[in-house]
Amino acid sequence: MDALDILTNLDHCFPYFQPVFSADEHRVIGYEILGRYNGGGQVISLGPFFQDNNIPEEYRLEVDNTVLAKALELAIGLDPDVLLFVNRDADLLIHDSGEEFLQFLLKFQEKGISLERIVLEIAMDESKDEMDHLLNYYRTFGIKIAIDKLGDESSHLDRIGQLKPDIVKVDLMPLRSMNPPPAYQDTLYSLSILARKIGATLLFKNIEMIYQLQFAWQHGGRYYQGFYLEKPLSYFIPRDILKDKLKEEFHEFIVYEKKKLESIFAITESFQVKLQEILTKNRKSMNFEELLKSLSKDLDHVALRMYICDDDGFQLSPNMFKNDGKWELQPAYTGKNWSWRPYFLENMIRMRNDKKGILSDLYCDIETGETTRTFSFPLNAHEYLFIDLTYDFLYQHDSLL
Ligand code: CA
C-alpha cells in the first residue's frame, strides 16, 4: 500500500480493537486500538505505515490521530472501567513534549473517557531520559503506562525497574514452537518477579494456542491477548463472551497444577521417611563422613552431591560427590559458608521450626551445569543435611521437572 494513498484517503483509515481478557474475572477488561486501512475492499494493517521512518512524522501523526479519534468516539459507549490501550511512537510524543497527545485525550475526557482508562503502550528501546519525564508527566493525569516490544533479552530488566510501568506486555510468539529456547522461561521468571516487586501487571500477548494461555497463567500473567481468545475486530464484544470457556479451561490448569504440587509434596514426604530410616540405622555412628558414605549407598542413583551445614550456613562436612559414577569425598568444601544463597536462612528456619525437610525449586547447578533440586533435611536444630538430586531421578518423577 502506497503511503500517499493512505494520506489522501484518511476516511479509509479506521480502528480495530483487540480485546484483553483478565485472569481474575475471565472477562474483557480492555481493548488495544490498532490502525487499519480499507483499500478497495481489502482491510490492511497500518502497522508498517506507522513504523516507516521514511514517512514524515507529522503525516504519521495525522493518520494515527484520525484512527484514535474514531476509536475513542466509538469507545464512549463502553463501560466506564474498560481500558483503552493506545500505541504511540515515543519519538513522535517527545516531538512537542507530549502536549498534543495530552490535549487530544483531555478533549475526550470531556466526552466521558477518563484519562485513567488510557494505557499508553510504548516500546522499550525507545526509552530515554526525556521519555521518563514525559511518562511521569502523563502519569500525573492518571494515564497508565505499558511497556510493549520487550525484545528477547533480559537486558531491559533494569529499564523496566526504573520506569515502573503499570503493565508489562510479554510476547508469547517465541513459544509458538513446543520447545522455546531454555533461556526464555528463565527470563520470564525474572520478569515476573520484577513485575511483582514494582507492582506491574503482566499482559501476555500473541496467545494463539491453549498451552500458551496455560503458560501465561503459570507465569503470573493477569491479562491475556491473542487470536486464541479473540482476533482484532472492528467492533466491541460482550465482556463475558468467554467467561464460561475460560472458567472451564482455568479449572483444568488448576487441576493439573495441583496434581503436580501434590506429587512434589508426596515425593518430599517419602524423602522425609527414607532419611529418618537411614538416620535411625546410623544413629550410633554419627560421624559426618561415615553418615555421608552410608547415605551414598542408600541414595546411589538419587543424589549427585551431599553435605552437612550448621545453622549459620557453614559447611561442617566435606562434599560427598559422585564423579564419573564414583562417590568421592571433597574435603576442600569443609568450612565454606552458604548463607548468601537465596532463601538459605529462610529455609533453615522453616526446617528447624517444622522439623521437616524441604525440596527446592528447579535450578541449574553451578559446577555440573545439570538441572537439579536440593532436598534439605534437619538432622537436629543446628545441623542440616543437603542432598542435590540427579537429573535422572527428576526425570523418573516428571512432576519434579
Ligand atoms: Ca502494542
GROMACS .gro file of C-alpha atoms and ligand atoms in nm:
model
  402
    1MET     CA    1   0.000   0.000   0.000
    2ASP     CA    2   0.132   0.338  -0.103
    3ALA     CA    3   0.176   0.585   0.185
    4LEU     CA    4   0.032   0.860  -0.033
    5ASP     CA    5  -0.290   0.661  -0.086
    6ILE     CA    6  -0.330   0.641   0.289
    7LEU     CA    7  -0.262   1.011   0.342
    8THR     CA    8  -0.508   1.119   0.074
    9ASN     CA    9  -0.778   0.880   0.194
   10LEU     CA   10  -0.794   0.946   0.568
   11ASP     CA   11  -1.161   0.847   0.567
   12HIS     CA   12  -1.046   0.494   0.476
   13CYS     CA   13  -0.842   0.477   0.798
   14PHE     CA   14  -1.022   0.328   1.095
   15PRO     CA   15  -0.960   0.140   1.420
   16TYR     CA   16  -0.969  -0.228   1.501
   17PHE     CA   17  -0.997  -0.339   1.860
   18GLN     CA   18  -0.831  -0.644   2.009
   19PRO     CA   19  -0.986  -0.746   2.341
   20VAL     CA   20  -0.774  -0.803   2.650
   21PHE     CA   21  -0.908  -1.060   2.898
   22SER     CA   22  -0.829  -1.090   3.266
   23ALA     CA   23  -0.749  -1.397   3.474
   24ASP     CA   24  -0.934  -1.282   3.783
   25GLU     CA   25  -1.270  -1.219   3.618
   26HIS     CA   26  -1.240  -1.411   3.291
   27ARG     CA   27  -1.385  -1.115   3.105
   28VAL     CA   28  -1.284  -0.831   2.875
   29ILE     CA   29  -1.104  -0.557   3.070
   30GLY     CA   30  -0.987  -0.351   2.774
   31TYR     CA   31  -0.905  -0.319   2.406
   32GLU     CA   32  -0.586  -0.244   2.220
   33ILE     CA   33  -0.656   0.007   1.945
   34LEU     CA   34  -0.499  -0.089   1.613
   35GLY     CA   35  -0.492   0.103   1.286
   36ARG     CA   36  -0.645  -0.039   0.967
   37TYR     CA   37  -0.690   0.088   0.614
   38ASN     CA   38  -0.962  -0.010   0.372
   39GLY     CA   39  -0.810  -0.023   0.029
   40GLY     CA   40  -1.052  -0.141  -0.237
   41GLY     CA   41  -1.248  -0.367  -0.003
   42GLN     CA   42  -0.931  -0.511   0.150
   43VAL     CA   43  -0.855  -0.435   0.512
   44ILE     CA   44  -0.485  -0.395   0.575
   45SER     CA   45  -0.285  -0.314   0.889
   46LEU     CA   46  -0.148   0.037   0.926
   47GLY     CA   47   0.133  -0.101   1.145
   48PRO     CA   48   0.401  -0.086   0.874
   49PHE     CA   49   0.294   0.270   0.786
   50PHE     CA   50   0.326   0.387   1.148
   51GLN     CA   51   0.670   0.230   1.175
   52ASP     CA   52   0.804   0.364   0.848
   53ASN     CA   53   1.062   0.627   0.939
   54ASN     CA   54   1.076   0.744   0.576
   55ILE     CA   55   0.731   0.896   0.614
   56PRO     CA   56   0.747   1.240   0.778
   57GLU     CA   57   0.641   1.239   1.142
   58GLU     CA   58   0.353   1.483   1.101
   59TYR     CA   59   0.192   1.262   0.836
   60ARG     CA   60   0.214   0.953   1.051
   61LEU     CA   61   0.077   1.150   1.343
   62GLU     CA   62  -0.215   1.269   1.136
   63VAL     CA   63  -0.316   0.915   1.043
   64ASP     CA   64  -0.256   0.796   1.399
   65ASN     CA   65  -0.480   1.070   1.537
   66THR     CA   66  -0.750   1.001   1.280
   67VAL     CA   67  -0.765   0.637   1.390
   68LEU     CA   68  -0.751   0.727   1.760
   69ALA     CA   69  -1.026   0.987   1.732
   70LYS     CA   70  -1.255   0.734   1.562
   71ALA     CA   71  -1.165   0.471   1.822
   72LEU     CA   72  -1.234   0.695   2.122
   73GLU     CA   73  -1.555   0.818   1.966
   74LEU     CA   74  -1.672   0.455   1.946
   75ALA     CA   75  -1.541   0.380   2.295
   76ILE     CA   76  -1.767   0.641   2.455
   77GLY     CA   77  -2.039   0.376   2.469
   78LEU     CA   78  -1.826   0.124   2.663
   79ASP     CA   79  -1.847   0.051   3.036
   80PRO     CA   80  -1.655   0.322   3.222
   81ASP     CA   81  -1.396   0.074   3.356
   82VAL     CA   82  -1.286  -0.064   3.017
   83LEU     CA   83  -0.920   0.021   2.948
   84LEU     CA   84  -0.804   0.151   2.610
   85PHE     CA   85  -0.453   0.054   2.502
   86VAL     CA   86  -0.306   0.318   2.272
   87ASN     CA   87   0.015   0.257   2.078
   88ARG     CA   88   0.241   0.558   2.035
   89ASP     CA   89   0.584   0.606   1.896
   90ALA     CA   90   0.783   0.765   2.176
   91ASP     CA   91   0.976   0.987   1.935
   92LEU     CA   92   0.653   1.129   1.798
   93LEU     CA   93   0.534   1.205   2.151
   94ILE     CA   94   0.851   1.382   2.253
   95HIS     CA   95   0.822   1.591   1.936
   96ASP     CA   96   0.606   1.852   2.115
   97SER     CA   97   0.677   1.748   2.475
   98GLY     CA   98   0.372   1.525   2.452
   99GLU     CA   99   0.129   1.818   2.470
  100GLU     CA  100  -0.072   1.749   2.156
  101PHE     CA  101  -0.144   1.390   2.261
  102LEU     CA  102  -0.246   1.504   2.608
  103GLN     CA  103  -0.477   1.778   2.477
  104PHE     CA  104  -0.627   1.523   2.240
  105LEU     CA  105  -0.707   1.290   2.529
  106LEU     CA  106  -0.836   1.571   2.750
  107LYS     CA  107  -1.088   1.656   2.479
  108PHE     CA  108  -1.225   1.303   2.508
  109GLN     CA  109  -1.222   1.319   2.885
  110GLU     CA  110  -1.496   1.581   2.849
  111LYS     CA  111  -1.691   1.327   2.646
  112GLY     CA  112  -1.666   1.068   2.923
  113ILE     CA  113  -1.340   0.880   2.861
  114SER     CA  114  -1.140   0.942   3.175
  115LEU     CA  115  -0.762   0.952   3.137
  116GLU     CA  116  -0.733   0.669   3.391
  117ARG     CA  117  -0.866   0.436   3.123
  118ILE     CA  118  -0.589   0.517   2.878
  119VAL     CA  119  -0.296   0.275   2.871
  120LEU     CA  120  -0.014   0.423   2.668
  121GLU     CA  121   0.189   0.148   2.503
  122ILE     CA  122   0.547   0.234   2.423
  123ALA     CA  123   0.838   0.023   2.301
  124MET     CA  124   1.123  -0.037   2.542
  125ASP     CA  125   1.405   0.053   2.304
  126GLU     CA  126   1.258   0.399   2.258
  127SER     CA  127   1.310   0.485   2.621
  128LYS     CA  128   1.545   0.760   2.720
  129ASP     CA  129   1.563   1.020   2.998
  130GLU     CA  130   1.342   1.260   2.807
  131MET     CA  131   1.091   0.979   2.778
  132ASP     CA  132   1.092   0.912   3.155
  133HIS     CA  133   1.000   1.274   3.226
  134LEU     CA  134   0.722   1.267   2.973
  135LEU     CA  135   0.576   0.942   3.106
  136ASN     CA  136   0.585   1.072   3.461
  137TYR     CA  137   0.409   1.386   3.341
  138TYR     CA  138   0.136   1.176   3.177
  139ARG     CA  139   0.103   0.974   3.493
  140THR     CA  140   0.007   1.279   3.693
  141PHE     CA  141  -0.306   1.286   3.475
  142GLY     CA  142  -0.384   0.923   3.555
  143ILE     CA  143  -0.265   0.779   3.224
  144LYS     CA  144  -0.126   0.427   3.264
  145ILE     CA  145   0.197   0.315   3.101
  146ALA     CA  146   0.257  -0.020   2.933
  147ILE     CA  147   0.589  -0.144   2.802
  148ASP     CA  148   0.548  -0.336   2.479
  149LYS     CA  149   0.802  -0.496   2.245
  150LEU     CA  150   1.040  -0.608   2.514
  151GLY     CA  151   1.278  -0.778   2.279
  152ASP     CA  152   1.409  -1.125   2.354
  153GLU     CA  153   1.666  -1.029   2.610
  154SER     CA  154   1.652  -0.968   2.978
  155SER     CA  155   1.876  -0.665   2.927
  156HIS     CA  156   1.568  -0.447   2.961
  157LEU     CA  157   1.502  -0.554   3.318
  158ASP     CA  158   1.689  -0.255   3.461
  159ARG     CA  159   1.494  -0.014   3.241
  160ILE     CA  160   1.165  -0.169   3.348
  161GLY     CA  161   1.270  -0.139   3.712
  162GLN     CA  162   1.347   0.226   3.651
  163LEU     CA  163   1.031   0.311   3.456
  164LYS     CA  164   0.796   0.116   3.685
  165PRO     CA  165   0.527   0.074   3.417
  166ASP     CA  166   0.173  -0.021   3.518
  167ILE     CA  167   0.169  -0.303   3.265
  168VAL     CA  168   0.442  -0.509   3.100
  169LYS     CA  169   0.345  -0.682   2.777
  170VAL     CA  170   0.513  -1.014   2.714
  171ASP     CA  171   0.517  -1.158   2.363
  172LEU     CA  172   0.444  -1.532   2.354
  173MET     CA  173   0.550  -1.562   1.990
  174PRO     CA  174   0.875  -1.744   2.087
  175LEU     CA  175   0.654  -2.006   2.249
  176ARG     CA  176   0.494  -2.098   1.920
  177SER     CA  177   0.722  -2.396   1.895
  178MET     CA  178   0.675  -2.651   2.171
  179ASN     CA  179   1.043  -2.614   2.255
  180PRO     CA  180   1.116  -2.250   2.327
  181PRO     CA  181   1.476  -2.155   2.397
  182PRO     CA  182   1.553  -2.256   2.761
  183ALA     CA  183   1.661  -1.901   2.847
  184TYR     CA  184   1.314  -1.779   2.753
  185GLN     CA  185   1.146  -1.934   3.058
  186ASP     CA  186   1.417  -1.813   3.294
  187THR     CA  187   1.394  -1.459   3.156
  188LEU     CA  188   1.018  -1.469   3.203
  189TYR     CA  189   1.062  -1.589   3.556
  190SER     CA  190   1.289  -1.294   3.636
  191LEU     CA  191   1.042  -1.064   3.466
  192SER     CA  192   0.750  -1.196   3.673
  193ILE     CA  193   0.946  -1.145   3.996
  194LEU     CA  194   1.044  -0.793   3.894
  195ALA     CA  195   0.685  -0.712   3.792
  196ARG     CA  196   0.563  -0.825   4.133
  197LYS     CA  197   0.827  -0.614   4.309
  198ILE     CA  198   0.738  -0.295   4.122
  199GLY     CA  199   0.364  -0.362   4.122
  200ALA     CA  200   0.331  -0.404   3.745
  201THR     CA  201   0.073  -0.629   3.583
  202LEU     CA  202   0.190  -0.882   3.323
  203LEU     CA  203  -0.004  -0.892   2.998
  204PHE     CA  204   0.076  -1.187   2.772
  205LYS     CA  205   0.010  -1.121   2.405
  206ASN     CA  206   0.005  -1.333   2.090
  207ILE     CA  207  -0.166  -1.620   2.270
  208GLU     CA  208  -0.259  -1.848   1.981
  209MET     CA  209  -0.293  -2.189   2.146
  210ILE     CA  210  -0.430  -2.314   2.472
  211TYR     CA  211  -0.088  -2.418   2.604
  212GLN     CA  212   0.028  -2.057   2.565
  213LEU     CA  213  -0.266  -1.946   2.778
  214GLN     CA  214  -0.169  -2.205   3.039
  215PHE     CA  215   0.191  -2.088   3.023
  216ALA     CA  216   0.082  -1.727   3.075
  217TRP     CA  217  -0.131  -1.827   3.373
  218GLN     CA  218   0.157  -2.029   3.522
  219HIS     CA  219   0.392  -1.734   3.487
  220GLY     CA  220   0.191  -1.477   3.673
  221GLY     CA  221   0.001  -1.331   3.377
  222ARG     CA  222  -0.311  -1.142   3.477
  223TYR     CA  223  -0.406  -1.008   3.133
  224TYR     CA  224  -0.422  -1.203   2.807
  225GLN     CA  225  -0.447  -1.109   2.443
  226GLY     CA  226  -0.425  -1.311   2.124
  227PHE     CA  227  -0.605  -1.495   1.847
  228TYR     CA  228  -0.680  -1.791   2.072
  229LEU     CA  229  -0.906  -1.559   2.270
  230GLU     CA  230  -1.018  -1.311   2.004
  231LYS     CA  231  -0.875  -1.152   1.692
  232PRO     CA  232  -0.884  -0.776   1.636
  233LEU     CA  233  -1.233  -0.667   1.533
  234SER     CA  234  -1.397  -0.350   1.406
  235TYR     CA  235  -1.646  -0.366   1.693
  236PHE     CA  236  -1.665  -0.437   2.067
  237ILE     CA  237  -1.777  -0.774   2.205
  238PRO     CA  238  -1.985  -0.868   2.512
  239ARG     CA  239  -1.749  -0.863   2.809
  240ASP     CA  240  -1.849  -1.205   2.937
  241ILE     CA  241  -1.831  -1.377   2.599
  242LEU     CA  242  -1.554  -1.616   2.711
  243LYS     CA  243  -1.639  -1.635   3.080
  244ASP     CA  244  -1.765  -1.994   3.083
  245LYS     CA  245  -1.499  -2.122   2.843
  246LEU     CA  246  -1.215  -1.958   3.035
  247LYS     CA  247  -1.351  -2.072   3.369
  248GLU     CA  248  -1.351  -2.429   3.241
  249GLU     CA  249  -1.003  -2.405   3.092
  250PHE     CA  250  -0.857  -2.244   3.403
  251HIS     CA  251  -1.017  -2.519   3.606
  252GLU     CA  252  -0.815  -2.769   3.401
  253PHE     CA  253  -0.497  -2.567   3.457
  254ILE     CA  254  -0.565  -2.559   3.830
  255VAL     CA  255  -0.632  -2.935   3.847
  256TYR     CA  256  -0.310  -3.007   3.657
  257GLU     CA  257  -0.103  -2.773   3.874
  258LYS     CA  258  -0.247  -2.908   4.198
  259LYS     CA  259  -0.175  -3.264   4.088
  260LYS     CA  260   0.181  -3.166   4.016
  261LEU     CA  261   0.219  -2.992   4.352
  262GLU     CA  262   0.065  -3.288   4.535
  263SER     CA  263   0.308  -3.522   4.366
  264ILE     CA  264   0.601  -3.298   4.467
  265PHE     CA  265   0.463  -3.296   4.819
  266ALA     CA  266   0.439  -3.678   4.819
  267ILE     CA  267   0.799  -3.712   4.697
  268THR     CA  268   0.912  -3.472   4.972
  269GLU     CA  269   0.728  -3.685   5.226
  270SER     CA  270   0.885  -4.007   5.102
  271PHE     CA  271   1.229  -3.844   5.126
  272GLN     CA  272   1.148  -3.747   5.479
  273VAL     CA  273   1.055  -4.106   5.572
  274LYS     CA  274   1.353  -4.258   5.392
  275LEU     CA  275   1.602  -4.026   5.558
  276GLN     CA  276   1.456  -4.086   5.900
  277GLU     CA  277   1.503  -4.460   5.841
  278ILE     CA  278   1.863  -4.418   5.729
  279LEU     CA  279   1.942  -4.192   6.022
  280THR     CA  280   1.789  -4.428   6.275
  281LYS     CA  281   2.000  -4.705   6.125
  282ASN     CA  282   2.315  -4.490   6.157
  283ARG     CA  283   2.238  -4.339   6.493
  284LYS     CA  284   2.546  -4.494   6.654
  285SER     CA  285   2.797  -4.372   6.401
  286MET     CA  286   2.708  -4.004   6.380
  287ASN     CA  287   3.044  -3.910   6.233
  288PHE     CA  288   2.959  -3.694   5.930
  289GLU     CA  289   3.185  -3.872   5.684
  290GLU     CA  290   3.051  -4.213   5.781
  291LEU     CA  291   2.697  -4.084   5.757
  292LEU     CA  292   2.761  -3.945   5.407
  293LYS     CA  293   2.923  -4.274   5.299
  294SER     CA  294   2.625  -4.466   5.425
  295LEU     CA  295   2.385  -4.225   5.254
  296SER     CA  296   2.574  -4.256   4.926
  297LYS     CA  297   2.492  -4.629   4.923
  298ASP     CA  298   2.126  -4.575   5.001
  299LEU     CA  299   2.082  -4.282   4.762
  300ASP     CA  300   2.321  -4.401   4.493
  301HIS     CA  301   2.111  -4.306   4.189
  302VAL     CA  302   1.916  -4.033   4.359
  303ALA     CA  303   2.188  -3.798   4.481
  304LEU     CA  304   2.463  -3.620   4.297
  305ARG     CA  305   2.612  -3.434   4.592
  306MET     CA  306   2.559  -3.434   4.970
  307TYR     CA  307   2.695  -3.226   5.257
  308ILE     CA  308   2.610  -3.101   5.604
  309CYS     CA  309   2.596  -2.738   5.724
  310ASP     CA  310   2.539  -2.569   6.058
  311ASP     CA  311   2.258  -2.319   6.115
  312ASP     CA  312   2.477  -2.025   6.006
  313GLY     CA  313   2.538  -2.197   5.673
  314PHE     CA  314   2.897  -2.309   5.744
  315GLN     CA  315   2.972  -2.646   5.587
  316LEU     CA  316   3.062  -2.897   5.860
  317SER     CA  317   3.144  -3.191   5.633
  318PRO     CA  318   3.327  -3.250   5.306
  319ASN     CA  319   3.117  -3.280   4.991
  320MET     CA  320   3.018  -3.633   4.905
  321PHE     CA  321   3.019  -3.602   4.525
  322LYS     CA  322   2.953  -3.852   4.250
  323ASN     CA  323   3.232  -3.806   4.000
  324ASP     CA  324   3.217  -4.021   3.684
  325GLY     CA  325   2.993  -4.274   3.858
  326LYS     CA  326   3.212  -4.298   4.169
  327TRP     CA  327   3.147  -4.138   4.507
  328GLU     CA  328   3.431  -3.930   4.644
  329LEU     CA  329   3.481  -3.705   4.944
  330GLN     CA  330   3.585  -3.346   4.864
  331PRO     CA  331   3.740  -3.203   5.180
  332ALA     CA  332   3.805  -2.860   5.022
  333TYR     CA  333   3.441  -2.767   5.078
  334THR     CA  334   3.453  -2.803   5.455
  335GLY     CA  335   3.421  -2.464   5.625
  336LYS     CA  336   3.265  -2.279   5.330
  337ASN     CA  337   2.967  -2.060   5.402
  338TRP     CA  338   2.643  -2.080   5.203
  339SER     CA  339   2.426  -1.828   5.389
  340TRP     CA  340   2.446  -1.590   5.091
  341ARG     CA  341   2.239  -1.824   4.878
  342PRO     CA  342   1.882  -1.712   4.809
  343TYR     CA  343   1.634  -1.848   5.066
  344PHE     CA  344   1.913  -2.030   5.256
  345LEU     CA  345   1.850  -1.888   5.603
  346GLU     CA  346   1.477  -1.867   5.547
  347ASN     CA  347   1.465  -2.240   5.463
  348MET     CA  348   1.689  -2.322   5.758
  349ILE     CA  349   1.447  -2.158   5.999
  350ARG     CA  350   1.149  -2.320   5.835
  351MET     CA  351   1.312  -2.665   5.866
  352ARG     CA  352   1.405  -2.602   6.228
  353ASN     CA  353   1.053  -2.490   6.319
  354ASP     CA  354   0.869  -2.760   6.122
  355LYS     CA  355   1.131  -3.031   6.194
  356LYS     CA  356   1.087  -3.136   5.832
  357GLY     CA  357   1.283  -3.138   5.511
  358ILE     CA  358   1.228  -2.906   5.214
  359LEU     CA  359   1.253  -2.973   4.841
  360SER     CA  360   1.387  -2.673   4.649
  361ASP     CA  361   1.268  -2.543   4.314
  362LEU     CA  362   1.446  -2.639   3.991
  363TYR     CA  363   1.776  -2.468   3.924
  364CYS     CA  364   2.096  -2.518   3.736
  365ASP     CA  365   2.394  -2.648   3.935
  366ILE     CA  366   2.684  -2.404   3.902
  367GLU     CA  367   2.954  -2.674   3.886
  368THR     CA  368   2.795  -2.950   3.681
  369GLY     CA  369   2.555  -2.740   3.474
  370GLU     CA  370   2.292  -3.005   3.546
  371THR     CA  371   1.931  -2.923   3.624
  372THR     CA  372   1.871  -3.017   3.985
  373ARG     CA  373   1.669  -2.973   4.302
  374THR     CA  374   1.804  -2.988   4.655
  375PHE     CA  375   1.641  -3.176   4.936
  376SER     CA  376   1.740  -3.017   5.268
  377PHE     CA  377   1.681  -3.200   5.592
  378PRO     CA  378   1.726  -3.100   5.958
  379LEU     CA  379   1.943  -3.355   6.142
  380ASN     CA  380   1.878  -3.153   6.458
  381ALA     CA  381   1.831  -2.784   6.544
  382HIS     CA  382   2.193  -2.699   6.447
  383GLU     CA  383   2.289  -2.943   6.171
  384TYR     CA  384   2.133  -2.968   5.827
  385LEU     CA  385   2.182  -3.222   5.551
  386PHE     CA  386   2.171  -3.112   5.184
  387ILE     CA  387   2.115  -3.357   4.901
  388ASP     CA  388   2.140  -3.237   4.540
  389LEU     CA  389   1.933  -3.468   4.321
  390THR     CA  390   2.042  -3.624   3.991
  391TYR     CA  391   1.871  -3.530   3.668
  392ASP     CA  392   1.787  -3.900   3.618
  393PHE     CA  393   1.591  -3.904   3.940
  394LEU     CA  394   1.399  -3.587   3.843
  395TYR     CA  395   1.334  -3.734   3.501
  396GLN     CA  396   1.185  -4.050   3.652
  397HIS     CA  397   0.944  -3.834   3.851
  398ASP     CA  398   0.839  -3.596   3.580
  399SER     CA  399   0.641  -3.374   3.816
  400LEU     CA  400   0.981  -3.266   3.951
  401LEU     CA  401   1.080  -3.117   3.617
  402CA      CA  402   0.106  -0.287   2.103
   0.00000   0.00000   0.00000
